[in-house]
Coordinates of C-alpha atoms in Angstrom, one line a residue:
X17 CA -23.1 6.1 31.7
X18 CA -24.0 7.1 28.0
X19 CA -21.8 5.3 25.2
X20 CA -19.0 7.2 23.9
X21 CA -15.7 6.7 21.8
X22 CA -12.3 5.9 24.2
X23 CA -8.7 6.4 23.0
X24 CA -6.8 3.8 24.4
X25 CA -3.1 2.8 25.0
X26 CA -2.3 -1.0 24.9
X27 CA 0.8 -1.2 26.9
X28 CA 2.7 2.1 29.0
X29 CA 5.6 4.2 27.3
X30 CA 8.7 4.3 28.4
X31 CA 9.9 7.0 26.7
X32 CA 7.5 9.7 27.8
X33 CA 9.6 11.5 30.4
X34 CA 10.4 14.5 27.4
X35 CA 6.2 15.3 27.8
X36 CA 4.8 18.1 29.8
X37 CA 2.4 17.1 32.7
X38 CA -0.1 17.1 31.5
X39 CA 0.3 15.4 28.3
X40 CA 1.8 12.2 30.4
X41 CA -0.9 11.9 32.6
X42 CA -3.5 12.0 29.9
X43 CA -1.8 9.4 27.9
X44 CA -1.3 7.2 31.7
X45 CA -4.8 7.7 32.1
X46 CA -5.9 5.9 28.8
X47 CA -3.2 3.0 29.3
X48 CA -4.8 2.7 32.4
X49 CA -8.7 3.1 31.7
X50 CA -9.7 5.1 28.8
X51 CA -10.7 8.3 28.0
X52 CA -12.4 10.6 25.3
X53 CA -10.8 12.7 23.0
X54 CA -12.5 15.7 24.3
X55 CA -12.0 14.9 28.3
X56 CA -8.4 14.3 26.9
X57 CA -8.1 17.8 25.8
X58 CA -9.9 19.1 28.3
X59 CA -7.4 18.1 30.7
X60 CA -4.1 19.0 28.8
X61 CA -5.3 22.4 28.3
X62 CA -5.9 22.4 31.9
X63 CA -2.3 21.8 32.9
X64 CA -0.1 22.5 30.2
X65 CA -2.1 24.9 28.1
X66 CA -2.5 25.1 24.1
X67 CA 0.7 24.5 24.1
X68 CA 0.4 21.1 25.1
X69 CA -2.1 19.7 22.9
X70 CA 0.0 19.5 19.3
X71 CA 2.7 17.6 21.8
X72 CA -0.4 15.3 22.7
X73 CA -1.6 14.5 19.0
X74 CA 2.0 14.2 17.9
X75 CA 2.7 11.5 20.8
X76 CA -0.9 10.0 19.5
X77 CA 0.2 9.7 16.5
X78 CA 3.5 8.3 17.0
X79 CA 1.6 5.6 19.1
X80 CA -1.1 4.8 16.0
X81 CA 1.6 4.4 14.1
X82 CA 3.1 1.8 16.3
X83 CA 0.4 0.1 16.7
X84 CA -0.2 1.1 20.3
X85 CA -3.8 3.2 20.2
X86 CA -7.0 2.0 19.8
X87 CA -10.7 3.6 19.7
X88 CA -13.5 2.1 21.7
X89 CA -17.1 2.6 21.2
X90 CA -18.3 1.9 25.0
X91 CA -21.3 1.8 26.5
X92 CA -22.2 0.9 30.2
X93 CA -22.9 -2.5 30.1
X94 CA -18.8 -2.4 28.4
X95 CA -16.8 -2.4 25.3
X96 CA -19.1 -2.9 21.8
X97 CA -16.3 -2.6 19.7
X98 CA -12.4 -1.2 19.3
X99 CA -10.9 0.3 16.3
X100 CA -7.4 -0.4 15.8
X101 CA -5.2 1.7 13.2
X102 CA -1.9 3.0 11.8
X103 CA -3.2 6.3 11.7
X104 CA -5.0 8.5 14.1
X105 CA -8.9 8.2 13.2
X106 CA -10.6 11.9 12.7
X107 CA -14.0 10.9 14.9
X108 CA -17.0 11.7 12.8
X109 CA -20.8 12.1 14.7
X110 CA -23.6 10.2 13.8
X111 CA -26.2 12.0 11.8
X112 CA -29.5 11.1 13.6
X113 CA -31.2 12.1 9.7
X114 CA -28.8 9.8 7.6
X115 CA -29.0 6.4 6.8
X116 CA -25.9 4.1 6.3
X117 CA -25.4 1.0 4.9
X118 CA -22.2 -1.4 4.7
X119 CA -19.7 -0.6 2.0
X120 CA -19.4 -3.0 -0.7
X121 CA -15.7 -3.2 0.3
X122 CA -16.6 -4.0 3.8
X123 CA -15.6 -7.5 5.2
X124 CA -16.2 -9.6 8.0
X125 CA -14.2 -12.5 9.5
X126 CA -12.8 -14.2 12.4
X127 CA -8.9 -13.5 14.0
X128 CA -8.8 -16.0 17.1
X129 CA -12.3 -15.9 19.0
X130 CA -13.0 -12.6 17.9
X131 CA -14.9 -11.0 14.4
X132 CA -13.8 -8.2 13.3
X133 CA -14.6 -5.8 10.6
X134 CA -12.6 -4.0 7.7
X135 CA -12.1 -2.2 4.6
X136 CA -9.7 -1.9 2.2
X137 CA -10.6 1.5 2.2
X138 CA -8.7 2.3 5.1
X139 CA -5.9 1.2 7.4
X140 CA -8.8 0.4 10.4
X141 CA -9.8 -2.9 12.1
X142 CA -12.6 -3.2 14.1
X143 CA -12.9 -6.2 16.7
X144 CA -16.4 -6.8 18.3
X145 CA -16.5 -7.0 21.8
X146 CA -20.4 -7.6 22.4
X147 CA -22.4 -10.0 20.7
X148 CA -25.5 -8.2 20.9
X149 CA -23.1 -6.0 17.5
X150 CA -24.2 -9.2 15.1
X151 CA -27.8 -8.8 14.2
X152 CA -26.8 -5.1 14.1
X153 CA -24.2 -5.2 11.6
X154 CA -26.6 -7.7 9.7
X155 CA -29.2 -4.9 9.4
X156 CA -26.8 -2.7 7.9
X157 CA -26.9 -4.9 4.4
X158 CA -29.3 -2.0 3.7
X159 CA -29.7 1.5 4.3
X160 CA -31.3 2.3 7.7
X161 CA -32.3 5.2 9.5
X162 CA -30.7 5.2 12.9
X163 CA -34.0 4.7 14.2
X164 CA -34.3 1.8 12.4
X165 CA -31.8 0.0 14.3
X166 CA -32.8 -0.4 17.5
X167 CA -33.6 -3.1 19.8
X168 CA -31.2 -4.5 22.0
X169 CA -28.9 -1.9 21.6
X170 CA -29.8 1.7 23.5
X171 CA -29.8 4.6 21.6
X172 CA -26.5 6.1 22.8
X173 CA -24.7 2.2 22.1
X174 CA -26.2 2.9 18.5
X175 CA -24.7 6.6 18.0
X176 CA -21.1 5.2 19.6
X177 CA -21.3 2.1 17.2
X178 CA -22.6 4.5 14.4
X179 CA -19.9 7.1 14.7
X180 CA -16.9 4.6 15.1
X181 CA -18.1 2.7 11.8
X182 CA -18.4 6.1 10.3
X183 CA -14.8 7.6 10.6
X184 CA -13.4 3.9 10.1
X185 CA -15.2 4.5 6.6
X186 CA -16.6 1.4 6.8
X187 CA -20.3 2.9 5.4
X188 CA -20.6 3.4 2.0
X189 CA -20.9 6.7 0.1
X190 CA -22.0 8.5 -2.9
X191 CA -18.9 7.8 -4.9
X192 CA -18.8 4.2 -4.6
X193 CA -20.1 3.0 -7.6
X194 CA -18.7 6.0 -9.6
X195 CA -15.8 7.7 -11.1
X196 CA -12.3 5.9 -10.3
X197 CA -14.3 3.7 -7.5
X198 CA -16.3 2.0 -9.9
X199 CA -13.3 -0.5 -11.7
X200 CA -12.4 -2.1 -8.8
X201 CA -14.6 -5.1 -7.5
X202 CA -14.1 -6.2 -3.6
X203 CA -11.0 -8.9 -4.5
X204 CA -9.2 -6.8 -6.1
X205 CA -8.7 -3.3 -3.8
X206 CA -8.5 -6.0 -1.0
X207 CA -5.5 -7.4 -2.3
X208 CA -4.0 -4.7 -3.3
X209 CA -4.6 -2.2 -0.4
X210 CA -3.5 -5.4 2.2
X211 CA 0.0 -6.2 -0.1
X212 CA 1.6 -2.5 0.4
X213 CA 2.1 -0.3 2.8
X214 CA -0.3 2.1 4.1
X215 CA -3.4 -0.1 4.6
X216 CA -1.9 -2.9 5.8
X217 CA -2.2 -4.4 9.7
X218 CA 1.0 -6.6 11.2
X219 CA 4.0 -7.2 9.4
X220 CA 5.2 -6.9 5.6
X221 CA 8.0 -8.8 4.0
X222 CA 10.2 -11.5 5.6
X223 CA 9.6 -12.1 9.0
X224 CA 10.1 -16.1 8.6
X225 CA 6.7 -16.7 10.2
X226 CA 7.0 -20.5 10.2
X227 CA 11.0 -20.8 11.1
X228 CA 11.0 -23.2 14.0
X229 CA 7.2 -24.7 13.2
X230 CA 7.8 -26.2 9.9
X231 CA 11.5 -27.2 7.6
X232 CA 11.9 -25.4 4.8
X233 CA 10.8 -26.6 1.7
X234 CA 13.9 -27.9 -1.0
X235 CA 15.2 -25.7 -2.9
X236 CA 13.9 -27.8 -5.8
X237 CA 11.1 -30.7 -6.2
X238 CA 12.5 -34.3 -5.5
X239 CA 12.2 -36.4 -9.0
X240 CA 8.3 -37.5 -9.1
X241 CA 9.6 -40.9 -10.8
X242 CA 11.7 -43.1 -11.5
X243 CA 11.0 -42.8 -15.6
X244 CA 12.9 -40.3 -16.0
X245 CA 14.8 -38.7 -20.2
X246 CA 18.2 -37.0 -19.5
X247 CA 17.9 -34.2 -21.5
X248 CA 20.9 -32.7 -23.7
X249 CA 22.9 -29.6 -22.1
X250 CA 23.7 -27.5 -25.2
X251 CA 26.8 -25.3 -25.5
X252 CA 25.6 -21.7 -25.5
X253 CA 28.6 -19.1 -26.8
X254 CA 26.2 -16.4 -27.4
X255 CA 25.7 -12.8 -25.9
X256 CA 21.8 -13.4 -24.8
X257 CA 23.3 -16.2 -22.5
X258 CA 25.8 -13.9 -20.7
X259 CA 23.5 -11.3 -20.0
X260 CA 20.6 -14.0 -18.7
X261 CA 23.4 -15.5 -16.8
X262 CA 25.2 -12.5 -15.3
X263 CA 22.0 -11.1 -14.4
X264 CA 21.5 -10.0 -10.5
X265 CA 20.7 -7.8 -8.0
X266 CA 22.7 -5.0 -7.2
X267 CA 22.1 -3.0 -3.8
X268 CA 25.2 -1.1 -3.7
X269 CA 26.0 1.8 -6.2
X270 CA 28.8 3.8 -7.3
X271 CA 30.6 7.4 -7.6
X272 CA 29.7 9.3 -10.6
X273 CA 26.1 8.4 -10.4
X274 CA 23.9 7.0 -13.7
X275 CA 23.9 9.6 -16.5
X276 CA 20.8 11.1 -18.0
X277 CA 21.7 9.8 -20.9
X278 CA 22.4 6.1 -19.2
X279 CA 18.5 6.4 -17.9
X280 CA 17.2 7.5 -21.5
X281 CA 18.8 4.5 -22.9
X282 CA 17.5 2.4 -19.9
X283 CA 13.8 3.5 -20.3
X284 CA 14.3 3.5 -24.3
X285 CA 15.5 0.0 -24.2
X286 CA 12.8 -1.6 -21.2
X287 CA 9.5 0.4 -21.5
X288 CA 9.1 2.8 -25.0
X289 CA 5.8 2.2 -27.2
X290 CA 7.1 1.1 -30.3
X291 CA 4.3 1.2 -32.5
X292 CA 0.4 1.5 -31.3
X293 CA -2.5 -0.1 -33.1
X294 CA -6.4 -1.0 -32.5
X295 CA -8.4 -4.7 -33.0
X296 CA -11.5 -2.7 -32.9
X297 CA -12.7 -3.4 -29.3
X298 CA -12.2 0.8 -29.0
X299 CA -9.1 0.0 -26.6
X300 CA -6.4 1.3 -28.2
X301 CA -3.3 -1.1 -27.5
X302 CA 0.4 -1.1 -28.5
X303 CA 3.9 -3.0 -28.8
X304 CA 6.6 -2.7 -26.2
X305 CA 9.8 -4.1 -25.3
X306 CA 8.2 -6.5 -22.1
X307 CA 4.9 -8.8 -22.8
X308 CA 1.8 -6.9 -21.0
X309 CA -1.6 -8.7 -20.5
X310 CA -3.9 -8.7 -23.9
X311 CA -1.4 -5.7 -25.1
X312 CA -3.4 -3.2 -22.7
X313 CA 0.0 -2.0 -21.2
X314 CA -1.6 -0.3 -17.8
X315 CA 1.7 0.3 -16.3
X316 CA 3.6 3.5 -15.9
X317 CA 6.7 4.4 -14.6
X318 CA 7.6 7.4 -12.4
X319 CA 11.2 8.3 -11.6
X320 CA 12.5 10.0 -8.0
X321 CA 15.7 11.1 -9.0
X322 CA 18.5 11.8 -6.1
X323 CA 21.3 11.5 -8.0
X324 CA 21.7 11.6 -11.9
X325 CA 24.4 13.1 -14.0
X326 CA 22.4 16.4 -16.1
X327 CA 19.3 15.8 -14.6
X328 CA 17.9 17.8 -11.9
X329 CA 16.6 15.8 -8.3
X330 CA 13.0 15.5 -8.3
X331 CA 9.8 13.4 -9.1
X332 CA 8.9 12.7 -13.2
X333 CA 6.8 10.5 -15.0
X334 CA 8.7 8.9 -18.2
X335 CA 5.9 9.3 -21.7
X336 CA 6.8 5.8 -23.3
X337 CA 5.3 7.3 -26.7
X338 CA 7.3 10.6 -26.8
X339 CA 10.5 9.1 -24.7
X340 CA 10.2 12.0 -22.2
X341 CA 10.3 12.3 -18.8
X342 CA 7.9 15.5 -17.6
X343 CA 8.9 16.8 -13.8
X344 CA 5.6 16.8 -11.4
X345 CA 7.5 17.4 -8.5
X346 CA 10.5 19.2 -7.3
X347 CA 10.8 16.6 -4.1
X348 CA 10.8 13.2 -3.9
X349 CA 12.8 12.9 -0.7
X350 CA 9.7 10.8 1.3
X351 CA 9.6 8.3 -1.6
X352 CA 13.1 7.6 -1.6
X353 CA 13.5 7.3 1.9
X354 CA 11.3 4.7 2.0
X355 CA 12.9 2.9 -0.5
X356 CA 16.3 2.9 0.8
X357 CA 17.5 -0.5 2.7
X358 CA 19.6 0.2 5.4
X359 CA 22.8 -0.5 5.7
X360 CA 22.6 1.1 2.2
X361 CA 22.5 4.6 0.8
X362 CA 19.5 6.3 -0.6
X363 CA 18.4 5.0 -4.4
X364 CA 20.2 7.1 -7.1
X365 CA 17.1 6.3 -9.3
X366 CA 14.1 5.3 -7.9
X367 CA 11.6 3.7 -10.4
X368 CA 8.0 3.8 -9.4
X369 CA 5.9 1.3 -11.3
X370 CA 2.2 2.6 -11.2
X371 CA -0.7 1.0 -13.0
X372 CA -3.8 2.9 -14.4
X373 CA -6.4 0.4 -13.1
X374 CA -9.3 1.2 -15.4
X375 CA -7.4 0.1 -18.5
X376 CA -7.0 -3.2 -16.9
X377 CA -10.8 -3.4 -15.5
X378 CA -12.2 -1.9 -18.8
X379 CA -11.1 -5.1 -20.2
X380 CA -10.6 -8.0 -17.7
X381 CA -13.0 -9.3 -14.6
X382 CA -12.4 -11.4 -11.8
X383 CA -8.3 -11.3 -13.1
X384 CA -7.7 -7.8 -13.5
X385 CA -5.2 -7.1 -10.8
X386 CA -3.7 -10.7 -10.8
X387 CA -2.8 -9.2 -14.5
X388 CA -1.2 -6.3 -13.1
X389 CA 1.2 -8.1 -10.9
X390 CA 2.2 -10.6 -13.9
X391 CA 3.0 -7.5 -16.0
X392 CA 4.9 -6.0 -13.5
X393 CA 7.0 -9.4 -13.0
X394 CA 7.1 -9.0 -16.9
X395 CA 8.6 -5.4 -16.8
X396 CA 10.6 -6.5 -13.5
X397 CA 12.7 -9.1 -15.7
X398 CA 13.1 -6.4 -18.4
X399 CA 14.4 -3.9 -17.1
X400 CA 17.6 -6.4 -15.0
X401 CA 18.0 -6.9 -18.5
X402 CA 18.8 -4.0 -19.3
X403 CA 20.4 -3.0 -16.3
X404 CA 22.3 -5.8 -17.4
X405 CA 23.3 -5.6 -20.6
X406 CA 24.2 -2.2 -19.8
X407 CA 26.6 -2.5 -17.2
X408 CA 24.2 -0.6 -14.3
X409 CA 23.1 -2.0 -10.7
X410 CA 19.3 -3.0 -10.4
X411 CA 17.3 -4.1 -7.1
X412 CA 13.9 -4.3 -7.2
X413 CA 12.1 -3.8 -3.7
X414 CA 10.0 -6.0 -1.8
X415 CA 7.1 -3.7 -0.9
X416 CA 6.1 0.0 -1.5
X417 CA 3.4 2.8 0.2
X418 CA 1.0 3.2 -2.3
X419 CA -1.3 6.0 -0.5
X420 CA 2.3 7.6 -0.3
X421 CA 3.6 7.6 -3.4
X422 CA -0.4 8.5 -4.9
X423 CA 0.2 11.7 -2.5
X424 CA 3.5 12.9 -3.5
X425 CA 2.3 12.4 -7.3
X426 CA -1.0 13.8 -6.6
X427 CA -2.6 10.7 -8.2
X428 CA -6.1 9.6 -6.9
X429 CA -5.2 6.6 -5.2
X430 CA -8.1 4.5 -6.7
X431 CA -7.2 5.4 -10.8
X432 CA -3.6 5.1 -10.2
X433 CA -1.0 4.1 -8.0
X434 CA 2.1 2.2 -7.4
X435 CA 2.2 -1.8 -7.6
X436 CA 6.5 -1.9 -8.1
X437 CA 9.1 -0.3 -7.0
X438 CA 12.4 -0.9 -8.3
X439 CA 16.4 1.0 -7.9
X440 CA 18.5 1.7 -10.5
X441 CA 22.0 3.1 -10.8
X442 CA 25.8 3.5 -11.6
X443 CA 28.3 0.7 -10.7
X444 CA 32.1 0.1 -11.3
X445 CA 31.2 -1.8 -14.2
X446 CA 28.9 1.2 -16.0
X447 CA 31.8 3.4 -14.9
X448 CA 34.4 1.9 -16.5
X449 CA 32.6 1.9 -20.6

């Protein structure tokens, strides 16, 4: 049997009575054995008609999503490798006249007994199945010809393998070394694309992985001696304390909603440029209200707005040097959705932290994105401040979908995109002054 790419389902759903036919027995059939995309088609439009094949890319999709569907390069000696993703893959052919090489993002490691390959390029994870894949990945360190790559692999194993690497976007391209690709070094987008949501494989946040393997660590670090100073505990009357004090998160918010004047004064008093100035290195840098990383200030802030006093719902980006806030988008329903936290109601304010990565990379190697997160700590810290000293709720969240949010502001995903997310709005307290 020639190699080919398989969908398959890794455990039978339950919930698939609703389908047609056709679609159920096509998606039985590859939680059973496996099957093309095309013999998949071929099958649906058999029974159910066109009709049927959107319900079978929608339940696809739904099952990528979960987790559930895998690809499978396959030849007839068995599997040579399976694609796992959150996503369904668009299947690309191998070009018999091109010649591919690894991307520079590419990785290789061991989960369990098995290697796998990915990218922080995409949401894909390829496990190898057959050993004979090793000194065939190895060859790929440099461009080769598909012809170039045989041995004990047949021809049609080469053209599966090929094709599944392909549409994982696991080969690099033309723009790799350019444009918005060329700031970030491998560290870097790997840690950034496997921290959010979008790219990332398993769980994200507190799952409590160790709970019942390990205790807890204290809440602080026993005394390391015995040699110990007491130090004095001053008396502190003053306003700064209070605010430090009574800061804290705030996940429930209240009726009127934050004004448009209470977020101007927010975003005035966290995040404005207050002066801008150059030390020669042709980077022009300035002051602000939080510390940012050698004064580059790479962050900006985007605001989803559901529900503020005198200003209209939508997606804007707030101009720290003008104290504006300019609309991009008349929706930001999908952004805010994911940032609610159920039992809770959807964000008045949603505030998007995004960082322009090549400010940051222009300047700093090796600790470029570490920077980032410390600056967005920085700004994290300011802004409950604020929130704070101006009587409003503040939550930051845990955890954000970058490829998301660089969609809905139409933002090339690689020059700018979100690294913080944090909620701001009205409570009894702002209500009452």
């Amino acid at each position: 049997m020639p190699a080919r790419i398989l969908l398959l389902l890794s455990e039978a759903n339950e919930t698939m009575a609703y389908l047609p036919s056709g679609v159920r027995a096509a998606l039985e059939r590859i939680a059973d054995r496996g099957e093309s995309e095309a013999e998949l088609e071929a099958s649906v439009l058999e029974t159910d008609g066109v009709a049927g094949l959107p319900l079978l890319y929608i339940s696809l999709n739904r099952l990528a999503q979960r987790g559930l569907l895998s690809y499978r390069a396959a030849g007839g000696s068995g599997p040579l490798a399976t694609a796992t993703c959150t996503t369904l893959i668009d299947i690309r052919a191998a070009d018999p006249a091109a010649r591919y090489m690894l991307s520079r993002f590419a990785l290789v490691r061991r989960i369990g007994e098995r290697l796998i390959i990915e990218t922080s390029l995409s949401p894909a994870r390829i496990t190898i199945d057959d050993a004979r894949l090793l000194p065939f990945i190895a060859a790929l360190a440099m461009p080769r010809g598909m012809e170039e790559l045989t041995g004990a692999l047949s021809n049609d194993e080469i053209s599966a393998l090929i094709s599944l690497l392909l549409s994982c976007q696991m080969f690099a391209d033309s723009n790799e070394n350019d444009g918005s690709m060329a700031y970030w070094n491998f560290h870097d987008l790997l840690f950034h694309a496997r921290t959010r949501l979008g790219r990332h494989h398993g769980v994200l946040g507190g799952s409590f992985p160790f709970r019942g393997r390990t205790e807890p660590l204290p809440v602080a670090k026993p005394e390391m001696s015995d040699d110990v100073v007491q130090l004095d505990t001053p008396i502190l009357r003053d306003g700064f304390t209070t605010i430090l004090d009574g800061r804290h998160t705030s996940r429930v918010f209240d009726d009127p909603p934050i004004t448009r004047s209470q977020l101007g004064e927010f975003l005035y008093r966290s995040a404005r440029i207050r002066n801008c100035y150059d030390l020669g290195t042709g980077q022009q840098l300035s002051k602000r209200s939080y510390p940012g990383g050698g004064a580059v200030y790479e962050l900006e802030i985007y605001a989803s707005v559901r529900a503020c006093v005198d200003l209209a719902p939508g997606l804007y980006h707030y101009c720290p040097l003008s104290h504006r806030l300019c609309r991009i988008a008349d929706n930001s329903e999908a952004l805010l959705r994911n940032a609610t936290q159920p039992p809770h109601a959807a964000p008045q304010v949603l505030l998007t932290i995004a960082a322009r990565f090549g400010r940051i990379f222009w300047k700093y190697e090796a600790m470029g994105y570490a920077l980032i997160l410390k600056d967005v700590g920085a700004l994290f810290q300011t802004m409950y401040l604020v929130a704070q000293a101006m009587g409003l709720g503040a939550c930051a969240i845990g955890g954000g979908d970058s490829d998301l949010f660089a969609a809905a502001a139409g933002l090339d995903y690689y020059a700018e995109t979100s690294v913080g997310e944090i909620v701001i709005g009205s409570t009894t307290e702002s209500n009452k002054r």
